[in-house]
mmCIF file of C-alpha atoms in Angstrom:
data_model
loop_
_atom_site.group_PDB
_atom_site.id
_atom_site.type_symbol
_atom_site.label_atom_id
_atom_site.label_comp_id
_atom_site.label_asym_id
_atom_site.label_seq_id
_atom_site.Cartn_x
_atom_site.Cartn_y
_atom_site.Cartn_z
ATOM 1 C CA MET Z 1329 0.067 -0.014 0.029
ATOM 2 C CA ILE Z 1330 1.177 3.474 -0.695
ATOM 3 C CA PRO Z 1331 1.630 5.564 2.355
ATOM 4 C CA MET Z 1332 -0.585 8.596 2.654
ATOM 5 C CA LEU Z 1333 1.773 10.708 4.805
ATOM 6 C CA HIS Z 1334 5.341 11.839 4.505
ATOM 7 C CA GLN Z 1335 7.529 12.511 7.453
ATOM 8 C CA ARG Z 1336 9.472 15.733 7.123
ATOM 9 C CA ASP Z 1337 11.487 17.743 9.604
ATOM 10 C CA ALA Z 1338 9.757 20.763 11.164
ATOM 11 C CA ALA Z 1339 11.774 23.208 8.798
ATOM 12 C CA THR Z 1340 10.139 21.830 5.696
ATOM 13 C CA ARG Z 1341 6.507 21.581 6.837
ATOM 14 C CA LEU Z 1342 3.957 23.655 5.028
ATOM 15 C CA PRO Z 1343 1.254 25.672 6.806
ATOM 16 C CA THR Z 1344 -1.901 23.541 7.527
ATOM 17 C CA GLY Z 1345 -3.912 25.466 4.889
ATOM 18 C CA MET Z 1346 -1.471 24.088 2.300
ATOM 19 C CA ILE Z 1347 -2.452 20.362 2.946
ATOM 20 C CA GLY Z 1348 -2.746 18.652 -0.459
ATOM 21 C CA ALA Z 1349 -0.817 21.371 -2.253
ATOM 22 C CA PRO Z 1350 1.792 20.203 -4.794
ATOM 23 C CA LEU Z 1351 5.541 20.967 -3.944
ATOM 24 C CA ALA Z 1352 8.141 22.101 -6.529
ATOM 25 C CA SER Z 1353 9.055 18.613 -6.990
ATOM 26 C CA GLY Z 1354 5.529 17.605 -8.011
ATOM 27 C CA GLU Z 1355 4.990 15.588 -4.815
ATOM 28 C CA ILE Z 1356 1.945 16.008 -2.825
ATOM 29 C CA TRP Z 1357 2.699 17.168 0.754
ATOM 30 C CA GLN Z 1358 0.701 15.602 3.601
ATOM 31 C CA PRO Z 1359 1.235 16.294 7.162
ATOM 32 C CA VAL Z 1360 2.329 14.109 10.004
ATOM 33 C CA PHE Z 1361 0.088 14.722 13.049
ATOM 34 C CA GLU Z 1362 1.495 14.304 16.658
ATOM 35 C CA HIS Z 1363 -1.889 12.863 17.755
ATOM 36 C CA GLY Z 1364 -1.971 9.909 15.268
ATOM 37 C CA TRP Z 1365 -1.910 9.073 11.626
ATOM 38 C CA VAL Z 1366 -4.740 10.074 9.336
ATOM 39 C CA ILE Z 1367 -6.429 6.819 8.198
ATOM 40 C CA ALA Z 1368 -9.305 8.244 6.201
ATOM 41 C CA ARG Z 1369 -10.027 11.611 4.653
ATOM 42 C CA ARG Z 1370 -13.191 12.749 2.761
ATOM 43 C CA GLY Z 1371 -12.917 16.183 1.424
ATOM 44 C CA ALA Z 1372 -11.745 18.722 4.166
ATOM 45 C CA LEU Z 1373 -12.393 16.170 7.049
ATOM 46 C CA ALA Z 1374 -10.064 13.501 8.246
ATOM 47 C CA VAL Z 1375 -10.088 10.906 11.046
ATOM 48 C CA THR Z 1376 -6.974 9.702 12.813
ATOM 49 C CA ALA Z 1377 -6.101 6.117 13.735
ATOM 50 C CA HIS Z 1378 -4.891 6.172 17.364
ATOM 51 C CA SER Z 1379 -7.034 8.454 19.453
ATOM 52 C CA VAL Z 1380 -9.960 9.126 17.406
ATOM 53 C CA GLU Z 1381 -9.687 12.746 16.408
ATOM 54 C CA ILE Z 1382 -11.479 14.633 13.627
ATOM 55 C CA LEU Z 1383 -9.497 17.147 11.682
ATOM 56 C CA ARG Z 1384 -10.764 19.863 9.314
ATOM 57 C CA HIS Z 1385 -8.096 21.136 6.900
ATOM 58 C CA GLY Z 1386 -5.595 19.459 9.290
ATOM 59 C CA VAL Z 1387 -6.906 21.409 12.321
ATOM 60 C CA PRO Z 1388 -8.391 19.258 15.309
ATOM 61 C CA ILE Z 1389 -12.041 19.921 16.013
ATOM 62 C CA GLY Z 1390 -12.677 19.404 19.684
ATOM 63 C CA LEU Z 1391 -15.224 16.668 19.748
ATOM 64 C CA SER Z 1392 -16.248 14.297 22.534
ATOM 65 C CA PRO Z 1393 -15.556 10.576 21.974
ATOM 66 C CA THR Z 1394 -19.208 9.959 21.088
ATOM 67 C CA GLU Z 1395 -19.264 12.835 18.539
ATOM 68 C CA ALA Z 1396 -15.815 11.727 17.080
ATOM 69 C CA ALA Z 1397 -17.062 8.227 16.707
ATOM 70 C CA LEU Z 1398 -20.140 9.352 14.788
ATOM 71 C CA ILE Z 1399 -18.228 11.698 12.428
ATOM 72 C CA GLY Z 1400 -15.454 9.173 11.995
ATOM 73 C CA LEU Z 1401 -18.025 6.591 10.894
ATOM 74 C CA LEU Z 1402 -19.488 9.018 8.372
ATOM 75 C CA ILE Z 1403 -16.089 10.042 7.066
ATOM 76 C CA ARG Z 1404 -15.178 6.430 6.493
ATOM 77 C CA ARG Z 1405 -18.675 5.298 5.132
ATOM 78 C CA GLY Z 1406 -20.140 8.489 3.678
ATOM 79 C CA ARG Z 1407 -23.501 7.540 5.155
ATOM 80 C CA ALA Z 1408 -24.747 5.190 7.879
ATOM 81 C CA ASN Z 1409 -27.993 3.472 8.677
ATOM 82 C CA GLN Z 1410 -29.611 3.280 12.064
ATOM 83 C CA GLN Z 1411 -28.021 -0.046 12.938
ATOM 84 C CA GLU Z 1412 -24.548 1.192 11.994
ATOM 85 C CA ILE Z 1413 -24.903 4.427 13.956
ATOM 86 C CA THR Z 1414 -26.279 2.409 17.058
ATOM 87 C CA ALA Z 1415 -23.215 0.086 16.969
ATOM 88 C CA ALA Z 1416 -20.772 3.054 16.693
ATOM 89 C CA LEU Z 1417 -22.433 4.889 19.604
ATOM 90 C CA GLN Z 1418 -22.472 1.690 21.776
ATOM 91 C CA GLY Z 1419 -18.838 1.132 20.809
ATOM 92 C CA VAL Z 1420 -18.043 4.286 22.925
ATOM 93 C CA GLY Z 1421 -20.366 3.609 25.739
ATOM 94 C CA SER Z 1422 -23.249 5.878 24.451
ATOM 95 C CA LEU Z 1423 -27.010 5.178 23.816
ATOM 96 C CA SER Z 1424 -28.555 5.501 20.463
ATOM 97 C CA ALA Z 1425 -31.326 7.633 22.180
ATOM 98 C CA CYS Z 1426 -28.627 10.351 22.557
ATOM 99 C CA LEU Z 1427 -28.335 10.628 18.615
ATOM 100 C CA ASP Z 1428 -30.312 13.931 18.315
ATOM 101 C CA VAL Z 1429 -28.296 15.590 21.041
ATOM 102 C CA THR Z 1430 -25.047 14.232 19.635
ATOM 103 C CA VAL Z 1431 -25.838 15.647 16.079
ATOM 104 C CA HIS Z 1432 -26.900 18.949 17.596
ATOM 105 C CA ARG Z 1433 -23.570 19.240 19.449
ATOM 106 C CA ILE Z 1434 -21.502 18.285 16.360
ATOM 107 C CA ARG Z 1435 -23.336 20.947 14.332
ATOM 108 C CA ARG Z 1436 -22.723 23.604 17.047
ATOM 109 C CA LYS Z 1437 -19.096 22.702 17.348
ATOM 110 C CA PHE Z 1438 -18.567 22.764 13.612
ATOM 111 C CA ALA Z 1439 -20.381 26.165 13.336
ATOM 112 C CA ALA Z 1440 -18.112 27.432 16.107
ATOM 113 C CA ALA Z 1441 -15.073 26.436 13.996
ATOM 114 C CA GLY Z 1442 -16.480 28.220 10.941
ATOM 115 C CA ALA Z 1443 -17.227 24.923 9.221
ATOM 116 C CA PRO Z 1444 -20.421 24.000 7.343
ATOM 117 C CA ASP Z 1445 -22.871 21.611 8.884
ATOM 118 C CA PRO Z 1446 -21.404 18.175 8.188
ATOM 119 C CA VAL Z 1447 -24.495 15.999 8.985
ATOM 120 C CA GLU Z 1448 -27.443 15.409 6.798
ATOM 121 C CA ARG Z 1449 -30.432 13.328 8.152
ATOM 122 C CA LEU Z 1450 -31.907 10.837 5.758
ATOM 123 C CA ARG Z 1451 -35.529 10.372 6.942
ATOM 124 C CA GLY Z 1452 -36.257 6.826 7.960
ATOM 125 C CA TRP Z 1453 -32.778 5.659 7.119
ATOM 126 C CA GLY Z 1454 -29.907 7.286 8.909
ATOM 127 C CA LEU Z 1455 -27.256 10.001 8.356
ATOM 128 C CA ARG Z 1456 -25.139 11.172 5.496
ATOM 129 C CA LEU Z 1457 -21.956 13.260 5.548
ATOM 130 C CA ARG Z 1458 -22.154 16.545 3.857
ATOM 131 C CA VAL Z 1459 -18.686 16.814 2.272
ATOM 132 C CA GLU Z 1460 -16.714 20.055 2.239
ATOM 133 C CA PRO Z 1461 -14.142 20.040 -0.514
ATOM 134 C CA ASP Z 1462 -10.533 20.038 0.487
ATOM 135 C CA ILE Z 1463 -7.948 22.700 -0.608
ATOM 136 C CA SER Z 1464 -7.745 21.097 -4.119
ATOM 137 C CA GLY Z 1465 -11.555 20.887 -4.432
ATOM 138 C CA SER Z 1466 -11.788 17.085 -3.974
ATOM 139 C CA THR Z 1467 -14.571 15.408 -2.096
ATOM 140 C CA SER Z 1468 -13.354 11.917 -2.616
ATOM 141 C CA LEU Z 1469 -12.673 9.316 0.045
ATOM 142 C CA TRP Z 1470 -8.886 8.846 0.585
ATOM 143 C CA ILE Z 1471 -7.567 6.069 2.825
ATOM 144 C CA GLY Z 1472 -3.945 5.675 3.931
ATOM 145 C CA ARG Z 1473 -1.863 4.301 6.612
ATOM 146 C CA PRO Z 1474 1.760 5.019 7.841
ATOM 147 C CA ALA Z 1475 4.658 3.393 5.970
ATOM 148 C CA ALA Z 1476 5.921 0.222 7.664
#
């Protein structure tokens, strides 16, 4: 598998807003995060592997474990039905009855960060991720892992 991230010393790192920007060599620069490796990215949002953390354009959004689990599921899948949502919430010790409150808190935290609403309800089915394009305009799912 091709690694998604390149390690560079601090002097050669580009500002966070430049994530995905081509370098003079034609290589695409991707950041290394101190908190964990990015394992999935969809548009401007990314989820890390170790401590589940949600990033927007490389900047962490302060979400609770329940909120991060739900957004992480949507980043990886694009959409999720009620059974998948319930399993994700139970995986972090939360109840599916808390879904409305969880979605409300996610929306509030994204709005406070200046980000668009990331969650769309699909009536009678589940949730879908509203994908904000990344710096290059892509909304595609991109999966990677650290080099061995």
